[in-house]
Each structure stands twice: as C-alpha cells, then as structure tokens.
C-alpha cells in the first residue's frame, strides 16, 4: 500500500526525514517554512532484511520524483525493536552492548548507537542498520539519525510539561 502527497517546487530549500523499519518506509519532505510538502509511505507485505530494505530505499530514490530534490538536511529514523531505555545516571558509553543484551541478541558485528534525552534523564540505546547509514553517508554526506522512540519520548515529554491532569498515551503502529 502506497500513499503519496507532493507539493515540491524548484525554488525552496528542503529537509528530508526517512522512517526506516523492516516492514515499510516513510519519506517526509518539509520546506523552509517547516511545512510538509511530500509524504510518501511504502508498506512491505512482510518483514524484510536490512539488506532488502536498503535495496528498496535505493529503488525509491531512483524512481520517485519526490525524492529527487536537493535536501539541505536528511534525518533517518529507525523504528525497530532493537533498543532499550537506560536511566542517564546509570549510563556508561562503554556498556552499550550489555544494555542491549538484556533484551535482545546483539551480534559482534552490530553497530550500537545511543540518543540522549536530558529532559527525561534517560538514554535510548539501539542498533541502527549500518548498511543503510553507510548508503546515506556515501550518497548524501552528512546526515543525522535517531531511534523512533527518541522522538516519541521527546514529543510526549513536551506534552507532559503543559499537562494539568494525568494522561496515558498509546503508541500504535503496524
């Protein structure tokens, strides 16, 4: 299932955000006014390997006109189950593999990254797909990446700062 919205014009500076999961991809392009001008969502029929997801990404960049713009910044967001939350006071960068080994099987070849959330005094430790990071670096140069949980917690933290009553949030996705 694919969904596309496109309002790109030639005279604007764009930022691109790509959400990567093993069962689909989303591409969101914003203009210099931070308005969404392109939103492309691609779902796969099954969960793919990181190698096959990279093949899909390459194909979409080749075939989709929406992804042919010059992007000022690119952000890759990984949505996977290969993460854990660590309280910041207990965080030690030398222990990344050990944090993840409590929840998932980490391979010796896995690259492990982390995102800090100082407003919540926590760190999200996760495995980004190194082959996908390498592709973006080789083709676009500098880019940023983070885990989707980082964005979720950061966004909800902003809501909680202004909350006057107790709330519960549910994050539902395929």
mmCIF file of C-alpha atoms in Angstrom:
data_model
loop_
_atom_site.group_PDB
_atom_site.id
_atom_site.type_symbol
_atom_site.label_atom_id
_atom_site.label_comp_id
_atom_site.label_asym_id
_atom_site.label_seq_id
_atom_site.Cartn_x
_atom_site.Cartn_y
_atom_site.Cartn_z
ATOM 1 C CA UNK A 1 0.000 0.000 0.000
ATOM 2 C CA UNK A 2 1.471 3.357 -1.009
ATOM 3 C CA UNK A 3 0.356 6.827 -0.104
ATOM 4 C CA UNK A 4 1.865 9.966 -1.655
ATOM 5 C CA UNK A 5 1.376 13.704 -1.256
ATOM 6 C CA UNK A 6 3.661 16.026 -3.263
ATOM 7 C CA UNK A 7 3.874 19.841 -3.341
ATOM 8 C CA UNK A 8 7.578 20.353 -4.161
ATOM 9 C CA UNK A 9 8.601 23.461 -6.107
ATOM 10 C CA UNK A 10 12.052 24.219 -7.521
ATOM 11 C CA UNK A 11 12.800 27.372 -5.511
ATOM 12 C CA UNK A 12 12.690 26.059 -1.933
ATOM 13 C CA UNK A 13 15.218 24.531 0.479
ATOM 14 C CA UNK A 14 14.089 21.113 1.732
ATOM 15 C CA UNK A 15 14.698 18.787 4.633
ATOM 16 C CA UNK A 16 14.051 15.063 4.339
ATOM 17 C CA UNK A 17 13.075 12.716 7.136
ATOM 18 C CA UNK A 18 13.011 8.982 6.436
ATOM 19 C CA UNK A 19 11.496 6.462 8.818
ATOM 20 C CA UNK A 20 13.016 3.035 8.299
ATOM 21 C CA UNK A 21 11.538 -0.220 9.544
ATOM 22 C CA UNK A 22 11.829 -3.754 8.245
ATOM 23 C CA UNK A 23 8.164 -3.719 7.148
ATOM 24 C CA UNK A 24 7.979 -0.285 5.487
ATOM 25 C CA UNK A 25 9.398 3.138 4.805
ATOM 26 C CA UNK A 26 8.112 6.689 5.107
ATOM 27 C CA UNK A 27 9.608 9.753 3.455
ATOM 28 C CA UNK A 28 8.648 13.233 4.678
ATOM 29 C CA UNK A 29 9.929 16.355 2.952
ATOM 30 C CA UNK A 30 9.478 19.802 4.521
ATOM 31 C CA UNK A 31 10.127 23.212 3.019
ATOM 32 C CA UNK A 32 11.977 26.101 4.668
ATOM 33 C CA UNK A 33 8.717 27.111 6.410
ATOM 34 C CA UNK A 34 8.616 23.649 8.044
ATOM 35 C CA UNK A 35 5.520 22.715 6.023
ATOM 36 C CA UNK A 36 5.159 19.135 4.825
ATOM 37 C CA UNK A 37 5.343 19.206 1.024
ATOM 38 C CA UNK A 38 5.841 15.488 0.364
ATOM 39 C CA UNK A 39 4.746 12.474 2.330
ATOM 40 C CA UNK A 40 5.377 9.035 0.848
ATOM 41 C CA UNK A 41 4.576 5.861 2.757
ATOM 42 C CA UNK A 42 5.518 2.409 1.473
ATOM 43 C CA UNK A 43 4.463 -0.771 3.271
ATOM 44 C CA UNK A 44 6.009 -4.148 2.547
ATOM 45 C CA UNK A 45 3.960 -7.341 2.538
ATOM 46 C CA UNK A 46 6.373 -8.904 5.005
ATOM 47 C CA UNK A 47 9.296 -8.066 7.224
ATOM 48 C CA UNK A 48 12.467 -7.743 5.143
ATOM 49 C CA UNK A 49 16.151 -7.993 5.993
ATOM 50 C CA UNK A 50 18.144 -4.749 6.352
ATOM 51 C CA UNK A 51 19.812 -5.587 3.018
ATOM 52 C CA UNK A 52 16.472 -5.833 1.203
ATOM 53 C CA UNK A 53 15.228 -2.646 2.884
ATOM 54 C CA UNK A 54 18.326 -0.866 1.563
ATOM 55 C CA UNK A 55 17.515 -2.158 -1.939
ATOM 56 C CA UNK A 56 14.011 -0.687 -1.562
ATOM 57 C CA UNK A 57 15.429 2.667 -0.407
ATOM 58 C CA UNK A 58 17.791 2.806 -3.391
ATOM 59 C CA UNK A 59 14.928 1.961 -5.737
ATOM 60 C CA UNK A 60 12.672 4.657 -4.293
ATOM 61 C CA UNK A 61 15.396 7.294 -4.609
ATOM 62 C CA UNK A 62 15.839 6.281 -8.264
ATOM 63 C CA UNK A 63 12.147 6.137 -9.205
ATOM 64 C CA UNK A 64 10.255 8.655 -7.060
ATOM 65 C CA UNK A 65 10.318 12.212 -8.361
ATOM 66 C CA UNK A 66 9.524 13.413 -4.829
ATOM 67 C CA UNK A 67 12.963 12.257 -3.689
ATOM 68 C CA UNK A 68 14.917 13.984 -6.466
ATOM 69 C CA UNK A 69 15.087 17.393 -4.717
ATOM 70 C CA UNK A 70 18.302 18.743 -3.227
ATOM 71 C CA UNK A 71 17.964 18.320 0.517
ATOM 72 C CA UNK A 72 19.577 20.704 2.990
ATOM 73 C CA UNK A 73 19.362 18.128 5.773
ATOM 74 C CA UNK A 74 18.479 14.450 5.977
ATOM 75 C CA UNK A 75 17.355 12.617 9.096
ATOM 76 C CA UNK A 76 16.983 8.841 9.244
ATOM 77 C CA UNK A 77 14.683 7.493 11.940
ATOM 78 C CA UNK A 78 14.956 3.817 12.828
ATOM 79 C CA UNK A 79 11.815 2.090 14.014
ATOM 80 C CA UNK A 80 12.782 -1.340 15.303
ATOM 81 C CA UNK A 81 12.702 -3.472 18.421
ATOM 82 C CA UNK A 82 16.481 -3.324 18.805
ATOM 83 C CA UNK A 83 16.572 -0.771 21.611
ATOM 84 C CA UNK A 84 16.389 -0.256 25.342
ATOM 85 C CA UNK A 85 15.977 2.694 27.690
ATOM 86 C CA UNK A 86 18.699 3.382 30.262
ATOM 87 C CA UNK A 87 18.444 5.876 33.137
ATOM 88 C CA UNK A 88 21.075 8.559 32.478
ATOM 89 C CA UNK A 89 22.715 8.264 35.938
ATOM 90 C CA UNK A 90 23.406 4.569 35.202
ATOM 91 C CA UNK A 91 24.561 5.107 31.609
ATOM 92 C CA UNK A 92 28.132 4.237 30.628
ATOM 93 C CA UNK A 93 29.025 4.503 26.935
ATOM 94 C CA UNK A 94 31.374 1.527 27.331
ATOM 95 C CA UNK A 95 28.427 -0.726 28.263
ATOM 96 C CA UNK A 96 26.214 -0.294 25.155
ATOM 97 C CA UNK A 97 26.264 -3.968 24.189
ATOM 98 C CA UNK A 98 25.484 -5.078 27.734
ATOM 99 C CA UNK A 99 22.422 -2.823 27.916
ATOM 100 C CA UNK A 100 21.002 -4.335 24.755
ATOM 101 C CA UNK A 101 21.923 -7.920 25.659
ATOM 102 C CA UNK A 102 19.363 -7.825 28.464
ATOM 103 C CA UNK A 103 16.545 -7.571 25.877
ATOM 104 C CA UNK A 104 17.858 -8.747 22.500
ATOM 105 C CA UNK A 105 20.635 -10.814 20.951
ATOM 106 C CA UNK A 106 23.384 -8.465 19.802
ATOM 107 C CA UNK A 107 25.819 -9.693 17.177
ATOM 108 C CA UNK A 108 29.523 -8.878 17.395
ATOM 109 C CA UNK A 109 29.218 -7.049 14.063
ATOM 110 C CA UNK A 110 26.270 -4.858 15.174
ATOM 111 C CA UNK A 111 26.899 -1.137 15.377
ATOM 112 C CA UNK A 112 25.294 0.297 18.512
ATOM 113 C CA UNK A 113 24.267 3.940 18.898
ATOM 114 C CA UNK A 114 22.517 5.982 21.565
ATOM 115 C CA UNK A 115 20.330 9.076 21.819
ATOM 116 C CA UNK A 116 20.361 11.194 24.951
ATOM 117 C CA UNK A 117 17.136 12.630 26.365
ATOM 118 C CA UNK A 118 18.364 15.011 29.076
ATOM 119 C CA UNK A 119 14.880 16.413 29.782
ATOM 120 C CA UNK A 120 13.839 12.890 30.835
ATOM 121 C CA UNK A 121 17.223 11.918 32.303
ATOM 122 C CA UNK A 122 17.429 8.832 30.067
ATOM 123 C CA UNK A 123 19.354 7.401 27.155
ATOM 124 C CA UNK A 124 17.985 5.246 24.345
ATOM 125 C CA UNK A 125 20.495 2.607 23.253
ATOM 126 C CA UNK A 126 19.753 0.972 19.884
ATOM 127 C CA UNK A 127 21.032 -0.775 16.771
ATOM 128 C CA UNK A 128 20.707 1.312 13.614
ATOM 129 C CA UNK A 129 21.185 -0.536 10.337
ATOM 130 C CA UNK A 130 24.815 0.158 9.447
ATOM 131 C CA UNK A 131 24.320 -0.670 5.757
ATOM 132 C CA UNK A 132 21.595 1.976 5.497
ATOM 133 C CA UNK A 133 23.688 4.547 7.387
ATOM 134 C CA UNK A 134 26.600 3.817 5.037
ATOM 135 C CA UNK A 135 24.364 4.346 1.992
ATOM 136 C CA UNK A 136 23.191 7.746 3.208
ATOM 137 C CA UNK A 137 26.695 8.839 4.143
ATOM 138 C CA UNK A 138 28.142 7.751 0.787
ATOM 139 C CA UNK A 139 25.346 9.379 -1.241
ATOM 140 C CA UNK A 140 24.413 12.459 0.766
ATOM 141 C CA UNK A 141 27.331 13.153 3.084
ATOM 142 C CA UNK A 142 26.381 14.461 6.486
ATOM 143 C CA UNK A 143 23.039 13.350 7.952
ATOM 144 C CA UNK A 144 21.573 12.622 11.366
ATOM 145 C CA UNK A 145 19.857 9.528 12.652
ATOM 146 C CA UNK A 146 17.964 8.519 15.760
ATOM 147 C CA UNK A 147 15.556 5.920 17.052
ATOM 148 C CA UNK A 148 11.805 6.497 16.732
ATOM 149 C CA UNK A 149 11.434 6.028 20.493
ATOM 150 C CA UNK A 150 13.616 9.103 20.984
ATOM 151 C CA UNK A 151 11.139 11.197 19.009
ATOM 152 C CA UNK A 152 8.146 9.631 20.778
ATOM 153 C CA UNK A 153 9.511 10.239 24.291
ATOM 154 C CA UNK A 154 10.724 13.722 23.372
ATOM 155 C CA UNK A 155 7.335 14.675 21.909
ATOM 156 C CA UNK A 156 5.365 13.241 24.823
ATOM 157 C CA UNK A 157 7.673 14.999 27.272
ATOM 158 C CA UNK A 158 6.675 18.292 25.660
ATOM 159 C CA UNK A 159 3.003 17.458 26.143
ATOM 160 C CA UNK A 160 3.551 16.488 29.759
ATOM 161 C CA UNK A 161 5.205 19.812 30.593
ATOM 162 C CA UNK A 162 1.872 21.530 29.916
ATOM 163 C CA UNK A 163 -0.462 18.857 31.276
ATOM 164 C CA UNK A 164 -2.794 19.785 34.099
ATOM 165 C CA UNK A 165 -4.241 16.281 34.536
ATOM 166 C CA UNK A 166 -2.853 12.771 34.407
ATOM 167 C CA UNK A 167 -2.735 11.262 30.948
ATOM 168 C CA UNK A 168 -1.946 7.986 29.265
ATOM 169 C CA UNK A 169 -0.559 7.672 25.740
ATOM 170 C CA UNK A 170 -0.690 4.681 23.442
ATOM 171 C CA UNK A 171 1.721 4.313 20.519
ATOM 172 C CA UNK A 172 0.146 2.080 17.871
ATOM 173 C CA UNK A 173 1.767 1.172 14.582
ATOM 174 C CA UNK A 174 1.944 -1.782 12.212
#
